Amino acid sequence: MCVSFPGTSSRGCSCSIRRNIRLMVPPILLLAVVKVFITNEKMSSLLRVDQKTRFPQHKLESADHPKDQRTISSDNGDKFLIIQTSYTDTGSTLLTNILMGLFDAKPTESDYSFLVNRKENWEIFKGSEKMSVSEFEHLNIPVIKTHEKEIDILSSIFEPAYGKNIFFLRSDRCHHDPHCELESLLCIKYEEMIYQNLDEKKKVIDRIVSIISEGFPYFKLKGIKMDAEAALNRLNDMDASISSLSRPDNTTKIYFKQAINPKYGIHGNHREQVWRRNKKNKKYC
């Protein structure tokens, strides 16, 4: 329907309306397009911000390169130290001698190294010789034993010389040792180190080599090979020493402390320590 004004016709009215519609349509469409464009830009910007917030670039990891469960330490050259940190009566002497055979440059000649805390003064006994930590660090010895259990304390002592190339192992005879859940510590069950003959002894060494290879990839990356044959030879010599110091007729604490082979850290009646086994509620942790 078209309403005519004076001096106009219906035809003229119709043409005028159509012309006005044609003039009005483009701005309306343009406004709508601009509005949609602005909305889309805002949404895109918000999505980009949200992605950066939820997925920071430094936290994104490729599925082809998952994060290693046990992070490899940044190294201090090729110098490293293995610390055997165990409770007493857990097979710690056995494990230490195996480690010396696997890693020491002179596995059948080197003396056993033992770290002790004397009233907050740390001392190291290497064979029959006593030395400071700084003196020990210059000898480039790869394995040391201690009955100190706090990993953080041990790290703080040796990090100035070894950086992050410090590796912890423990012979574990405890029902549940919470320290064994730490990524920086490998625990080897006491039951896995027991042997009765030569074949079983070889299997114990192979088992420890496998545990270390899997737990500490540093050694493989550095091309450091573990010498299982040398470990077996040292273990055979250690067992011979234990037999020579065995005195079933004298199982006293005094004999245990006096009869010592410092090369292997062996005491008299090392495996027949009746005075220790008689302690009540021995939990090994």
Tab-separated table of C-alpha atoms in Angstrom:
chain	number	residue	atom	x	y	z
A	1	MET	CA	0.000	0.000	0.000
A	2	CYS	CA	1.228	3.475	-0.882
A	3	VAL	CA	-0.111	6.717	0.548
A	4	SER	CA	-0.161	9.613	-1.970
A	5	PHE	CA	0.625	13.141	-0.887
A	6	PRO	CA	-0.751	16.135	-2.656
A	7	GLY	CA	0.959	16.672	-5.965
A	8	THR	CA	2.212	13.121	-6.184
A	9	SER	CA	0.939	9.945	-7.743
A	10	SER	CA	0.901	6.375	-6.499
A	11	ARG	CA	3.592	5.457	-9.013
A	12	GLY	CA	5.820	8.222	-7.782
A	13	CYS	CA	5.311	7.112	-4.194
A	14	SER	CA	6.203	3.515	-4.993
A	15	CYS	CA	9.431	4.462	-6.801
A	16	SER	CA	10.451	6.781	-4.002
A	17	ILE	CA	10.064	4.069	-1.360
A	18	ARG	CA	12.011	1.512	-3.417
A	19	ARG	CA	14.789	4.085	-3.975
A	20	ASN	CA	14.924	4.847	-0.236
A	21	ILE	CA	15.093	1.147	0.618
A	22	ARG	CA	18.001	0.677	-1.806
A	23	LEU	CA	19.823	3.575	-0.141
A	24	MET	CA	19.160	2.279	3.382
A	25	VAL	CA	20.056	-1.455	2.969
A	26	PRO	CA	23.849	-1.149	2.423
A	27	PRO	CA	24.549	0.775	5.698
A	28	ILE	CA	22.488	-1.735	7.696
A	29	LEU	CA	24.379	-4.672	6.221
A	30	LEU	CA	27.690	-2.873	6.719
A	31	LEU	CA	26.886	-2.258	10.379
A	32	ALA	CA	26.011	-5.916	10.875
A	33	VAL	CA	29.235	-7.099	9.209
A	34	VAL	CA	31.350	-4.711	11.298
A	35	LYS	CA	29.597	-5.873	14.464
A	36	VAL	CA	30.232	-9.549	13.661
A	37	PHE	CA	33.891	-8.825	12.779
A	38	ILE	CA	34.513	-6.990	16.070
A	39	THR	CA	32.860	-9.782	18.041
A	40	ASN	CA	34.975	-12.447	16.309
A	41	GLU	CA	38.183	-10.487	16.946
A	42	LYS	CA	37.354	-10.167	20.629
A	43	MET	CA	36.635	-13.885	20.877
A	44	SER	CA	39.887	-14.806	19.096
A	45	SER	CA	41.855	-12.530	21.387
A	46	LEU	CA	40.249	-14.034	24.463
A	47	LEU	CA	40.974	-17.564	23.238
A	48	ARG	CA	44.632	-16.702	22.625
A	49	VAL	CA	44.956	-15.270	26.134
A	50	ASP	CA	43.201	-18.306	27.621
A	51	GLN	CA	45.482	-20.741	25.796
A	52	LYS	CA	48.591	-18.914	26.996
A	53	THR	CA	47.249	-18.959	30.550
A	54	ARG	CA	46.361	-22.635	30.570
A	55	PHE	CA	49.207	-23.905	28.397
A	56	PRO	CA	52.377	-21.804	28.924
A	57	GLN	CA	54.961	-22.463	26.230
A	58	HIS	CA	57.642	-23.736	28.634
A	59	LYS	CA	55.290	-26.345	30.060
A	60	LEU	CA	54.206	-27.858	26.789
A	61	GLU	CA	55.795	-31.248	26.127
A	62	SER	CA	55.777	-33.299	22.979
A	63	ALA	CA	54.170	-36.718	23.170
A	64	ASP	CA	57.240	-38.048	21.361
A	65	HIS	CA	59.542	-36.767	24.144
A	66	PRO	CA	57.857	-37.414	27.497
A	67	LYS	CA	59.500	-36.011	30.596
A	68	ASP	CA	61.990	-38.433	32.173
A	69	GLN	CA	60.793	-39.611	35.600
A	70	ARG	CA	64.320	-39.319	36.963
A	71	THR	CA	65.828	-36.085	35.731
A	72	ILE	CA	69.458	-36.318	34.629
A	73	SER	CA	71.587	-33.941	36.660
A	74	SER	CA	73.552	-31.174	35.011
A	75	ASP	CA	77.130	-32.346	35.185
A	76	ASN	CA	80.396	-31.035	36.514
A	77	GLY	CA	82.625	-32.486	33.807
A	78	ASP	CA	83.038	-36.260	33.932
A	79	LYS	CA	83.521	-36.303	37.691
A	80	PHE	CA	80.822	-38.131	39.648
A	81	LEU	CA	80.261	-39.685	43.066
A	82	ILE	CA	78.092	-42.624	44.116
A	83	ILE	CA	77.070	-42.435	47.771
A	84	GLN	CA	75.935	-45.679	49.353
A	85	THR	CA	73.709	-44.440	52.177
A	86	SER	CA	72.229	-47.236	54.264
A	87	TYR	CA	71.209	-48.277	57.733
A	88	THR	CA	73.449	-50.735	59.576
A	89	ASP	CA	73.044	-54.511	59.124
A	90	THR	CA	71.384	-54.168	55.717
A	91	GLY	CA	74.097	-55.547	53.409
A	92	SER	CA	75.624	-52.098	52.960
A	93	THR	CA	79.215	-53.381	53.016
A	94	LEU	CA	78.377	-55.941	50.356
A	95	LEU	CA	76.703	-53.351	48.123
A	96	THR	CA	79.569	-50.877	48.541
A	97	ASN	CA	82.164	-53.452	47.470
A	98	ILE	CA	80.069	-54.390	44.423
A	99	LEU	CA	79.839	-50.699	43.454
A	100	MET	CA	83.596	-50.314	43.858
A	101	GLY	CA	84.125	-53.275	41.557
A	102	LEU	CA	81.750	-51.817	38.966
A	103	PHE	CA	83.104	-48.244	38.924
A	104	ASP	CA	86.564	-47.986	40.507
A	105	ALA	CA	89.564	-47.603	38.184
A	106	LYS	CA	91.501	-50.074	40.362
A	107	PRO	CA	88.744	-52.314	41.704
A	108	THR	CA	90.945	-55.038	43.184
A	109	GLU	CA	93.380	-52.594	44.808
A	110	SER	CA	91.340	-49.663	46.112
A	111	ASP	CA	90.495	-49.266	49.778
A	112	TYR	CA	86.992	-48.859	51.109
A	113	SER	CA	85.916	-45.233	51.801
A	114	PHE	CA	83.592	-44.457	54.703
A	115	LEU	CA	82.062	-41.070	55.636
A	116	VAL	CA	81.271	-40.376	59.305
A	117	ASN	CA	79.963	-37.395	61.240
A	118	ARG	CA	82.023	-36.581	64.346
A	119	LYS	CA	80.098	-33.874	66.206
A	120	GLU	CA	79.197	-32.014	63.005
A	121	ASN	CA	82.711	-32.529	61.685
A	122	TRP	CA	82.659	-34.742	58.602
A	123	GLU	CA	85.571	-37.158	58.227
A	124	ILE	CA	86.386	-39.854	55.706
A	125	PHE	CA	88.235	-43.068	56.425
A	126	LYS	CA	89.849	-44.587	53.357
A	127	GLY	CA	91.399	-47.867	54.372
A	128	SER	CA	93.369	-47.039	57.523
A	129	GLU	CA	93.826	-43.391	56.516
A	130	LYS	CA	91.678	-40.521	57.803
A	131	MET	CA	91.072	-37.428	55.669
A	132	SER	CA	88.845	-34.405	55.247
A	133	VAL	CA	86.130	-34.070	52.625
A	134	SER	CA	88.247	-31.614	50.605
A	135	GLU	CA	91.184	-34.056	50.592
A	136	PHE	CA	88.913	-36.873	49.458
A	137	GLU	CA	87.467	-34.813	46.593
A	138	HIS	CA	90.888	-34.479	44.962
A	139	LEU	CA	91.369	-38.265	44.764
A	140	ASN	CA	88.648	-38.811	42.145
A	141	ILE	CA	87.185	-41.816	43.996
A	142	PRO	CA	83.787	-42.840	42.550
A	143	VAL	CA	82.177	-44.655	45.525
A	144	ILE	CA	81.801	-43.864	49.221
A	145	LYS	CA	79.699	-45.398	51.994
A	146	THR	CA	77.981	-43.711	54.929
A	147	HIS	CA	75.284	-44.427	57.495
A	148	GLU	CA	74.061	-40.837	57.249
A	149	LYS	CA	70.584	-41.085	55.700
A	150	GLU	CA	69.648	-37.478	54.923
A	151	ILE	CA	70.099	-36.988	51.168
A	152	ASP	CA	69.973	-33.176	51.348
A	153	ILE	CA	72.784	-33.047	53.903
A	154	LEU	CA	74.995	-35.356	51.851
A	155	SER	CA	74.310	-33.364	48.689
A	156	SER	CA	75.309	-30.101	50.354
A	157	ILE	CA	78.619	-31.640	51.449
A	158	PHE	CA	79.718	-32.866	48.024
A	159	GLU	CA	77.976	-30.587	45.489
A	160	PRO	CA	80.791	-27.967	45.485
A	161	ALA	CA	83.125	-30.576	43.972
A	162	TYR	CA	80.742	-32.836	42.024
A	163	GLY	CA	77.955	-30.478	41.023
A	164	LYS	CA	74.799	-32.463	40.403
A	165	ASN	CA	76.678	-35.633	39.468
A	166	ILE	CA	75.932	-37.283	42.811
A	167	PHE	CA	74.006	-40.569	42.846
A	168	PHE	CA	72.510	-42.264	45.892
A	169	LEU	CA	71.979	-45.979	46.456
A	170	ARG	CA	70.707	-47.797	49.528
A	171	SER	CA	70.617	-51.422	50.615
A	172	ASP	CA	67.100	-51.711	51.957
A	173	ARG	CA	66.060	-54.171	54.662
A	174	CYS	CA	63.223	-52.037	55.990
A	175	HIS	CA	59.554	-52.971	55.758
A	176	HIS	CA	58.872	-49.497	54.382
A	177	ASP	CA	61.531	-46.830	53.958
A	178	PRO	CA	59.863	-43.574	52.808
A	179	HIS	CA	63.222	-42.316	51.500
A	180	CYS	CA	63.063	-45.024	48.835
A	181	GLU	CA	60.244	-43.082	47.185
A	182	LEU	CA	62.631	-40.223	46.365
A	183	GLU	CA	63.638	-39.924	42.723
A	184	SER	CA	67.229	-39.191	43.717
A	185	LEU	CA	67.657	-42.495	45.588
A	186	LEU	CA	67.789	-46.062	44.269
A	187	CYS	CA	66.989	-48.722	46.847
A	188	ILE	CA	68.072	-52.330	46.430
A	189	LYS	CA	66.307	-54.888	48.603
A	190	TYR	CA	68.456	-56.914	50.961
A	191	GLU	CA	66.776	-60.099	49.730
A	192	GLU	CA	67.963	-59.339	46.186
A	193	MET	CA	71.611	-59.385	47.290
A	194	ILE	CA	71.701	-62.756	49.035
A	195	TYR	CA	73.742	-65.514	47.384
A	196	GLN	CA	74.899	-69.014	48.302
A	197	ASN	CA	77.129	-69.922	45.375
A	198	LEU	CA	79.048	-68.455	42.449
A	199	ASP	CA	76.119	-68.429	40.007
A	200	GLU	CA	73.879	-66.637	42.473
A	201	LYS	CA	76.671	-64.139	43.152
A	202	LYS	CA	76.907	-63.344	39.436
A	203	LYS	CA	73.143	-62.858	39.259
A	204	VAL	CA	73.260	-60.410	42.177
A	205	ILE	CA	75.873	-58.307	40.352
A	206	ASP	CA	73.922	-58.415	37.079
A	207	ARG	CA	70.772	-57.362	38.926
A	208	ILE	CA	72.512	-54.347	40.448
A	209	VAL	CA	73.984	-53.366	37.055
A	210	SER	CA	70.475	-53.470	35.572
A	211	ILE	CA	68.969	-51.386	38.396
A	212	ILE	CA	71.662	-48.706	38.063
A	213	SER	CA	71.446	-48.616	34.247
A	214	GLU	CA	67.702	-48.080	34.355
A	215	GLY	CA	67.668	-45.717	37.320
A	216	PHE	CA	70.623	-43.495	36.408
A	217	PRO	CA	70.778	-42.907	32.607
A	218	TYR	CA	73.705	-40.516	33.192
A	219	PHE	CA	76.200	-43.386	33.006
A	220	LYS	CA	74.961	-44.639	29.648
A	221	LEU	CA	74.890	-41.124	28.195
A	222	LYS	CA	78.467	-40.551	29.367
A	223	GLY	CA	79.622	-43.914	28.021
A	224	ILE	CA	80.601	-45.113	31.509
A	225	LYS	CA	80.584	-48.915	31.559
A	226	MET	CA	80.146	-51.015	34.669
A	227	ASP	CA	82.681	-53.841	34.983
A	228	ALA	CA	80.741	-56.871	36.246
A	229	GLU	CA	83.806	-59.123	36.070
A	230	ALA	CA	85.839	-56.757	38.243
A	231	ALA	CA	82.932	-56.590	40.708
A	232	LEU	CA	82.887	-60.388	40.892
A	233	ASN	CA	86.635	-60.522	41.555
A	234	ARG	CA	86.364	-57.953	44.338
A	235	LEU	CA	83.411	-59.793	45.854
A	236	ASN	CA	85.347	-63.069	45.824
A	237	ASP	CA	88.254	-61.385	47.625
A	238	MET	CA	85.856	-59.811	50.146
A	239	ASP	CA	84.273	-63.197	50.909
A	240	ALA	CA	87.718	-64.700	51.436
A	241	SER	CA	88.495	-61.904	53.902
A	242	ILE	CA	85.237	-62.520	55.778
A	243	SER	CA	86.126	-66.203	56.129
A	244	SER	CA	89.609	-65.410	57.418
A	245	LEU	CA	88.186	-63.114	60.127
A	246	SER	CA	85.454	-65.515	61.178
A	247	ARG	CA	85.812	-66.729	64.786
A	248	PRO	CA	82.778	-68.735	65.886
A	249	ASP	CA	84.400	-69.104	69.308
A	250	ASN	CA	84.602	-65.341	69.800
A	251	THR	CA	81.504	-63.414	68.775
A	252	THR	CA	82.056	-60.516	71.139
A	253	LYS	CA	81.721	-56.846	70.287
A	254	ILE	CA	85.384	-56.328	71.186
A	255	TYR	CA	86.587	-58.820	68.571
A	256	PHE	CA	84.265	-57.273	65.979
A	257	LYS	CA	85.874	-53.853	66.500
A	258	GLN	CA	89.462	-55.049	66.722
A	259	ALA	CA	89.616	-57.490	63.795
A	260	ILE	CA	89.313	-55.336	60.674
A	261	ASN	CA	90.234	-55.510	57.012
A	262	PRO	CA	90.048	-51.812	55.998
A	263	LYS	CA	90.332	-52.610	52.292
A	264	TYR	CA	86.823	-54.090	52.240
A	265	GLY	CA	85.385	-52.528	55.400
A	266	ILE	CA	85.151	-56.014	56.930
A	267	HIS	CA	85.080	-56.724	60.682
A	268	GLY	CA	85.584	-59.901	62.647
A	269	ASN	CA	82.566	-62.226	62.385
A	270	HIS	CA	81.046	-59.755	59.937
A	271	ARG	CA	78.142	-62.058	59.087
A	272	GLU	CA	77.817	-63.567	62.544
A	273	GLN	CA	77.249	-60.428	64.565
A	274	VAL	CA	75.355	-62.112	67.393
A	275	TRP	CA	75.680	-59.085	69.671
A	276	ARG	CA	73.843	-57.001	67.069
A	277	ARG	CA	71.190	-59.553	66.192
A	278	ASN	CA	70.281	-59.852	69.867
A	279	LYS	CA	69.153	-56.241	69.908
A	280	LYS	CA	65.430	-56.022	70.497
A	281	ASN	CA	63.065	-54.559	67.908
A	282	LYS	CA	65.695	-54.295	65.176
A	283	LYS	CA	63.863	-52.663	62.248
A	284	TYR	CA	66.821	-51.785	59.973
A	285	CYS	CA	65.396	-48.299	59.419
